[in-house]
């Protein structure tokens, strides 16, 4: 083994020893041994609020020194991903996996959206290894929450219209869900944070940074402990999901992560750090905003399928293995 | 003490607003509401986890006169049809203030 | 299984202590209590916001024998008079341990 | 509308899992669950404080057909015997979807 | 426009760009577009606990270096305000506004008490502009919570006795509510914090300052986000309140703020910073302690009136416009 | 009074002026005057999670520089205490106090386990006085949670078998409770924190220390405020417990604290600081893990007895008087 390879292996191993990943693993472990450990639900929601605001403010403060025009390609890419991934995922799940159409739509929609928890873990990973990254992916995170819900709604209507004549009240809820998908809580917090970080003069921002910056990594760890437990709970539901869907939950992110790295490198010109973040956006599946939207839009679909896949399979895969993998890909490409 | 019907409706939390609107549309403005209700049924989700607030149930208790009962039931039935849930009706006496 | 009366009392949370005291004064020491109950009535406040805990409702469920019913109702009526609320009475069977 | 029995079971939170298992063992998989229920009874603890979650009550509401009633009661009785609690049964109509 | 005026305008504008005000605005905005954003209720209560303790400890530590005697005039002023404002407000609402007497008493009582949230926003405003301020207003904050409740109770009894012979159980609840108004949670936290900050030797205090001082402004921002949402919810109830009461909710604070600045400057000899804080104490209306007290004491009054006014009108007015206005007044007076 | 004595007295007095003890006292006071102050339950649970993780990580980071072998004597002592104290306590309560056997077992079990809240207060006490202490007691804290539950279960079965022939379903719950006692939430957090603190390389740990270290003492204070309120609530139940049990709740910790100091000094060779911590472990009674375990295992026992004793008597005694007392003992012994 060459010195370089051994270094890479060591680096990989050390990277698994970041506190964030270990806390996530601790949470899964607690769930697997069926410990009675329980984090208060209001604590978990509070940490989500904090982390979204924090990442927004941090990103906004950095964007304040940049021109808005430079962000346009990243934004376009984000929209493109949000619109196309659900179609791709739908095709795979329905045509290759033979799952019924409405369940396929519901699952596909989750993969087109993003998981802020995975994104934050990736940030922690890069920070721990002192890898620099571009500031635009945070904006992409905010943008990518909603379009996949829109595509999911349209797909579901199309499926329903194919199945039976359009006399039904099929899209009665469409405007409501659409509005909700664009005004949902995470977007408000993330976009609000970005704006405030961008608008507030630096010296006024100083007073709030000890809270929003210095506490960030510690609170992220407790959040990932909670998320490990949530993911662990879903592990029991693997059987219900079946072999095809579980493999989908692992292979789809690898495919999407590769796509993300490629686009980030060749079209956006991002560094290895930034490309890793884009890969994570593309490869992760939503487990906060999309599930309730699909529950209303497609009541026929089985929630435990999409919750198990996004929260029980893809999320832990990305946190434990996906992120270092995408970083490797990104390094190969940017160095190659 | 006058005889009333006690309606107990358990539906998913995401339908809360629709239930309230439908009740208002038939001029029922009084109800009691229990949130964060768990449950398991035909389509029920046992535990949707930390972010599953919207997957929990809510329970409405509505006391109404015998004459109104049919109107209320007809107003609520479409919701039960689409998303499932439970609706029980029983007899009770209302204690006048 | 013996027949009992099931009393379901919904009042504002600020009256919780008074209900408990009044029940104790007639020697009723067993009850079940639901807190953080929402609701809307004649004078009800739909959502008093983050600090509105004291504006929420609480529900007492009290199972008592038929003979006690009148005593309990008379003990609770002054509260219903002053602050409103709902009190329903129905028949039930108590499963003996 | 078909007639059903409405079972309302109040037990300490630590027995939640056992109730669910016992219901499953007689093939009852549908129920509604209220958590964080307060109460006071013969052996009840009025307020177990900040760490007292496990000392709170939970309420199960189970709607079942008249024929099943005895089976359900027999399944639940051992729990009531060991740890106390309240179980009320009343008549209700189930609104069909 | 002279350089000075332009400076003032700029200062005003910058002052609106403090993170705290922007967070408040973000919360109102989220509510207005009916986003599903929700901050966990236990988080909001926890932040209230933290902020009251923090402001208490901070104030106590500063008072430790001062003589108690010096605080006496400020305390007397606080009591005076608490006793007189409800009478003034009652007179305006009932006689000018023609509102029925018991509703008038209930509302008046709120204006005699204080809003800690508004006070903290004013502190953030002064800190952001590096304006120094006296330490006594914190003590006044603790003192001003209760007297107005007492006056409200007495007024209500007087009204009831005028309306019908005193055979009723009118003041049955009086001792209970009075006791509660003097032992209520916010007073315990504020006064407890003051005492601890005052008693504990400086070097023992060091260990807890990173939590209570450095986090303060950040947590205040999240708190104001929540308060913006609460205020936003009440905006819908404007119609129910009617034009007179809404104007009262805006003009009364301006009147009281002016009064506060005047007293603080001429009787207490405070600087512009301290006078601004006194103005805020006088001009703000309670939305935590007084509403439940009035609900018990005056069940005949309509809670949505007093909640809409204090939380939906006066609070956002003070946060967004009142505070800079009182500061302008204070500057005019102290410089003039 | 010699200079030394006066110094000691002053030290004692100053030690009572640590913020943590004052916050505890404030909580008890609020409860005694029946203030409506209420800390959100989810906040209290969240602080518990934070403190257990924090103390674990801190301890783990320090242990990282030590050999595991050195911890063995401390671990053995911890196990020994956990097994023997319940037997001793049972004998005293049943034979001296004439309490019925099952209640005696239930109470005894609480004293064999530990109170993390008391332990943390002792840490704050030592830190405030700049007294150094060994790192092993944290590990003992994790180890001592469970054995006493095991002993309690075995004792209860033995009692039941003596009373009636073993035809009953007596130990039906035994495996469940045992498993729970070893996988309970506090152990997961404490042991998980220890492991993470131990495994993560120092430079990776830096990012989370501002949250887990700098905030520690401040959050501990708010936690103790809450615990003071909990203890205060139980004070009303004193009468139900009776004179013997209340004296037991005060004298037993003194006895056990002395034992702890002795063992820590003579067998483990700890300094005064470390011996104080061991004394606190031995002398404190569990009020989180053991009560629900005993509720399931011994439904015949009266929960208000063991809750009143552990939370209402022994906990406040240790926080207010026990800790300084054990420290005095430890000093006498280590200096003597
Ligand atoms: N037989 C039943 N008894 C009690 N609650 C029920 C019953 N069936 C359904 N529910 C409640 O209704 C909700 C929705 O039921 P379902 O539509 O069957 O999934 C469940 O989560 C339960 O809370
Ligand atoms: N007809 C009703 N059905 C169900 N709950 C009611 C009804 N009327 C009143 N309530 C409950 O009683 C509370 C107080 O009612 P009120 O005194 O009319 O404002 C309301 O908030 C509801 O929770
Ligand atoms: N008569 C009653 N009415 C209402 N709830 C009761 C009654 N008796 C017992 N309960 C409930 O059952 C729980 C356990 O009762 P017990 O086993 O008697 O301590 C209590 O905490 C109450 O919630
Ligand atoms: Na994605
Ligand atoms: Na005021
Ligand atoms: Na012990």
mmCIF file of C-alpha atoms and ligand atoms in Angstrom, chain C residues 28-33 61-64 94 97, chain D residues 10-12 37-45 57 59 80 83-88, chain F residues 295, ligand 3:
data_model
loop_
_atom_site.group_PDB
_atom_site.id
_atom_site.type_symbol
_atom_site.label_atom_id
_atom_site.label_comp_id
_atom_site.label_asym_id
_atom_site.label_seq_id
_atom_site.Cartn_x
_atom_site.Cartn_y
_atom_site.Cartn_z
ATOM 1 C CA UNK C 28 -64.869 12.732 44.978
ATOM 2 C CA UNK C 29 -61.173 11.998 44.728
ATOM 3 C CA UNK C 30 -61.019 9.959 41.534
ATOM 4 C CA UNK C 31 -60.980 11.567 38.134
ATOM 5 C CA UNK C 32 -59.129 11.525 34.839
ATOM 6 C CA UNK C 33 -57.732 14.775 33.501
ATOM 7 C CA UNK C 61 -63.800 12.627 33.100
ATOM 8 C CA UNK C 62 -65.456 11.431 36.278
ATOM 9 C CA UNK C 63 -67.154 8.077 36.678
ATOM 10 C CA UNK C 64 -69.609 8.061 39.573
ATOM 11 C CA UNK C 94 -67.495 0.071 34.898
ATOM 12 C CA UNK C 97 -60.858 -5.339 38.408
ATOM 13 C CA UNK D 10 -57.208 4.506 31.542
ATOM 14 C CA UNK D 11 -53.984 2.909 32.784
ATOM 15 C CA UNK D 12 -50.509 4.026 33.781
ATOM 16 C CA UNK D 37 -53.244 11.936 30.665
ATOM 17 C CA UNK D 38 -53.475 13.045 34.259
ATOM 18 C CA UNK D 39 -55.644 11.592 36.914
ATOM 19 C CA UNK D 40 -56.101 10.568 40.448
ATOM 20 C CA UNK D 41 -57.506 7.311 41.781
ATOM 21 C CA UNK D 42 -57.073 4.849 44.595
ATOM 22 C CA UNK D 43 -53.388 4.318 43.958
ATOM 23 C CA UNK D 44 -52.887 7.242 41.628
ATOM 24 C CA UNK D 45 -49.952 9.618 41.842
ATOM 25 C CA UNK D 57 -51.758 7.726 32.489
ATOM 26 C CA UNK D 59 -56.160 6.381 27.615
ATOM 27 C CA UNK D 80 -56.345 -3.675 35.740
ATOM 28 C CA UNK D 83 -51.796 -1.967 38.463
ATOM 29 C CA UNK D 84 -55.300 -0.542 38.814
ATOM 30 C CA UNK D 85 -56.852 1.838 36.329
ATOM 31 C CA UNK D 86 -60.316 2.494 34.958
ATOM 32 C CA UNK D 87 -62.230 0.770 32.203
ATOM 33 C CA UNK D 88 -65.596 2.095 31.050
ATOM 34 C CA UNK F 295 -43.070 0.864 39.775
HETATM 35 N N1 LIG G 3 -63.990 7.174 39.291
HETATM 36 C C1 LIG G 3 -63.084 7.535 38.381
HETATM 37 N N2 LIG G 3 -63.420 8.458 37.460
HETATM 38 C C2 LIG G 3 -62.515 8.830 36.516
HETATM 39 N N3 LIG G 3 -61.268 8.332 36.436
HETATM 40 C C3 LIG G 3 -60.891 7.395 37.337
HETATM 41 C C4 LIG G 3 -61.755 6.964 38.356
HETATM 42 N N4 LIG G 3 -61.070 6.049 39.082
HETATM 43 C C5 LIG G 3 -59.849 5.918 38.551
HETATM 44 N N5 LIG G 3 -59.709 6.736 37.492
HETATM 45 C C6 LIG G 3 -58.538 6.858 36.600
HETATM 46 O O1 LIG G 3 -57.757 5.692 36.670
HETATM 47 C C7 LIG G 3 -56.432 5.984 37.140
HETATM 48 C C8 LIG G 3 -55.939 4.875 38.035
HETATM 49 O O2 LIG G 3 -56.861 4.684 39.064
HETATM 50 P P1 LIG G 3 -56.500 3.845 40.385
HETATM 51 O O3 LIG G 3 -56.102 2.491 39.917
HETATM 52 O O4 LIG G 3 -57.763 3.854 41.191
HETATM 53 O O5 LIG G 3 -55.370 4.596 41.021
HETATM 54 C C9 LIG G 3 -56.556 7.313 37.826
HETATM 55 O O6 LIG G 3 -55.317 8.020 37.789
HETATM 56 C C10 LIG G 3 -57.649 7.995 37.038
HETATM 57 O O7 LIG G 3 -57.094 8.583 35.861
#
